[in-house]
XYZ file of C-alpha atoms in Angstrom:
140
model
C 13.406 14.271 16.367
C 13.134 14.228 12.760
C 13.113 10.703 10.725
C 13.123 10.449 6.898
C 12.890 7.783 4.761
C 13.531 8.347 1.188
C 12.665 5.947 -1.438
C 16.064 5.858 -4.241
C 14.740 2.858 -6.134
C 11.799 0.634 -6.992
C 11.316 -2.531 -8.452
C 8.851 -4.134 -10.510
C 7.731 -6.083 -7.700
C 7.672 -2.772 -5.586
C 10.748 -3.665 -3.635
C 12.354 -0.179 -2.707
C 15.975 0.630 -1.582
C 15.488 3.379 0.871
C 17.623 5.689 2.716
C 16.672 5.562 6.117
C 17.700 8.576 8.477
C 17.375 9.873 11.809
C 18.370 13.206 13.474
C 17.738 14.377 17.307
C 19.807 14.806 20.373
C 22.822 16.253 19.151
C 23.578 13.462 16.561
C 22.345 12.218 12.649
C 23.012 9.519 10.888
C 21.448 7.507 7.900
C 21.500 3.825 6.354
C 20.099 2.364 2.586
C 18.651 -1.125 2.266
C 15.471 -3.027 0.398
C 12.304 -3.512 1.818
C 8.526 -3.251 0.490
C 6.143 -0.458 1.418
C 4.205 -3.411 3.468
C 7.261 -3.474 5.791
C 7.047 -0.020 5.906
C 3.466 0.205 6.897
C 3.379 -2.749 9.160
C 6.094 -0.448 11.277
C 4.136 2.749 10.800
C 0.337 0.287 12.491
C 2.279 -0.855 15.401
C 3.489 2.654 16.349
C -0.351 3.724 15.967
C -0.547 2.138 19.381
C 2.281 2.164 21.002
C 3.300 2.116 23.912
C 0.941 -0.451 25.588
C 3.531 -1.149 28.863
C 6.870 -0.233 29.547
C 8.200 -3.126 27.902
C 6.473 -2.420 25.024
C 8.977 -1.776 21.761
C 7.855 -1.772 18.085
C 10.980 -2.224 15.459
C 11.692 -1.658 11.981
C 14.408 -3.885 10.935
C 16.463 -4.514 7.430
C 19.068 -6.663 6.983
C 20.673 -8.916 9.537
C 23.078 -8.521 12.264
C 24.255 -12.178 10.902
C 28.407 -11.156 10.090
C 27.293 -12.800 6.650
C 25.171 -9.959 5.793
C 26.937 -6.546 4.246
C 24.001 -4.564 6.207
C 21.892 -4.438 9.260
C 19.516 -1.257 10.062
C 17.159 -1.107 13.170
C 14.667 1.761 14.266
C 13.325 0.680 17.248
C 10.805 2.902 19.578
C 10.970 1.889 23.066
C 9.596 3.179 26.992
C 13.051 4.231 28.619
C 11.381 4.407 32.157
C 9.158 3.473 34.508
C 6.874 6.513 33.758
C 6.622 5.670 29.647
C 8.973 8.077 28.545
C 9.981 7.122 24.856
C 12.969 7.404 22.674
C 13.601 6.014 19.053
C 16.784 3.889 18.175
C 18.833 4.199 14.989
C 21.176 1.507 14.888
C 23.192 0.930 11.207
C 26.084 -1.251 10.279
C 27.570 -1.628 7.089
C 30.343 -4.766 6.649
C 33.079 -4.988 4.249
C 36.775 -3.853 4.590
C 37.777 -0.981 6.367
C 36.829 1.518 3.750
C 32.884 0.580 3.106
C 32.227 -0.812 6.896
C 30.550 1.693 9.170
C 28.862 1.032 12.820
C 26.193 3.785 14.037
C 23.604 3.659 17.509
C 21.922 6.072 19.462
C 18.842 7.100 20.361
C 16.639 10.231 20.474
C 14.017 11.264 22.909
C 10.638 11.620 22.155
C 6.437 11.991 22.944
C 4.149 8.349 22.510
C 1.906 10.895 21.031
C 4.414 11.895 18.254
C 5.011 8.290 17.689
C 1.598 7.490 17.307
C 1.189 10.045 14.904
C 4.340 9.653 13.097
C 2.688 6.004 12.541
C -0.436 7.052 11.507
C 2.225 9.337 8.262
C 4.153 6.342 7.402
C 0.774 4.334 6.954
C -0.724 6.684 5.036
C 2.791 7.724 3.116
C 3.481 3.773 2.175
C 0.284 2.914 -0.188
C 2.890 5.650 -2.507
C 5.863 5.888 -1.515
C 7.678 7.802 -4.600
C 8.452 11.013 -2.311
C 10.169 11.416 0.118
C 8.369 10.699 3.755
C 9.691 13.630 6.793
C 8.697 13.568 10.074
C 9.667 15.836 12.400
C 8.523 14.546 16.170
C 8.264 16.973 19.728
C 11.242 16.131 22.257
C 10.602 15.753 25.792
């Protein structure tokens, strides 16, 4: 599993546009939206501890899935079975006619351990974010 997020833009008020992407199991795909480095880091603190059952799921999450919104982008880490087993999300749409709107989802095994300390990077990465953050996470 390997995530990236790379910062294209920041504000004066810190707001970033970043391009968000994922790659694992066979498939890659990436999304850009706005967020602060606090969203970034409040993601990157609950995946310090995760998982704590196997309901347990921890989600970073732009945009809306609201139709009125032009994007929606979810990373979600989650316990796919009874023995805590993980996997990480990567869910992107983009709306608009048919040549701008784009619909992406799947998800990519991997260890609670590499989540925790893919958490632990993105906390530490977000007080400055001006290069690119890379992860790359251990598969079952």
């Amino acid at each position: 599993m390997q995530l990236q997020i790379e910062p294209l833009w920041t504000d004066d008020d810190t707001l970033m546009q970043v391009r968000v992407s994922l790659a694992g199991n066979g498939r890659q795909s990436w999304s850009e939206a706005y967020c602060y480095p606090e969203t970034i880091s409040q993601f990157g603190q609950e995946l310090i501890d995760f998982p704590n059952s196997t309901s347990h799921e921890v989600k970073f999450e732009l945009g809306s899935t609201d139709p009125s919104y032009a994007e929606h982008l979810l990373l979600r880490a989650f316990v796919y079975d009874g023995v805590g087993h993980c996997a990480v999300e990567f869910k992107a749409e983009s709306r608009g006619n048919s040549l701008v709107s784009s619909s992406v989802r799947f998800a990519v095994p991997t260890e609670a351990a590499s989540l925790n300390e893919m958490g632990r990077m993105i906390v530490d990465w977000s007080l400055s974010p001006t290069e690119p953050f890379t992860f790359e996470g251990s598969s079952p």
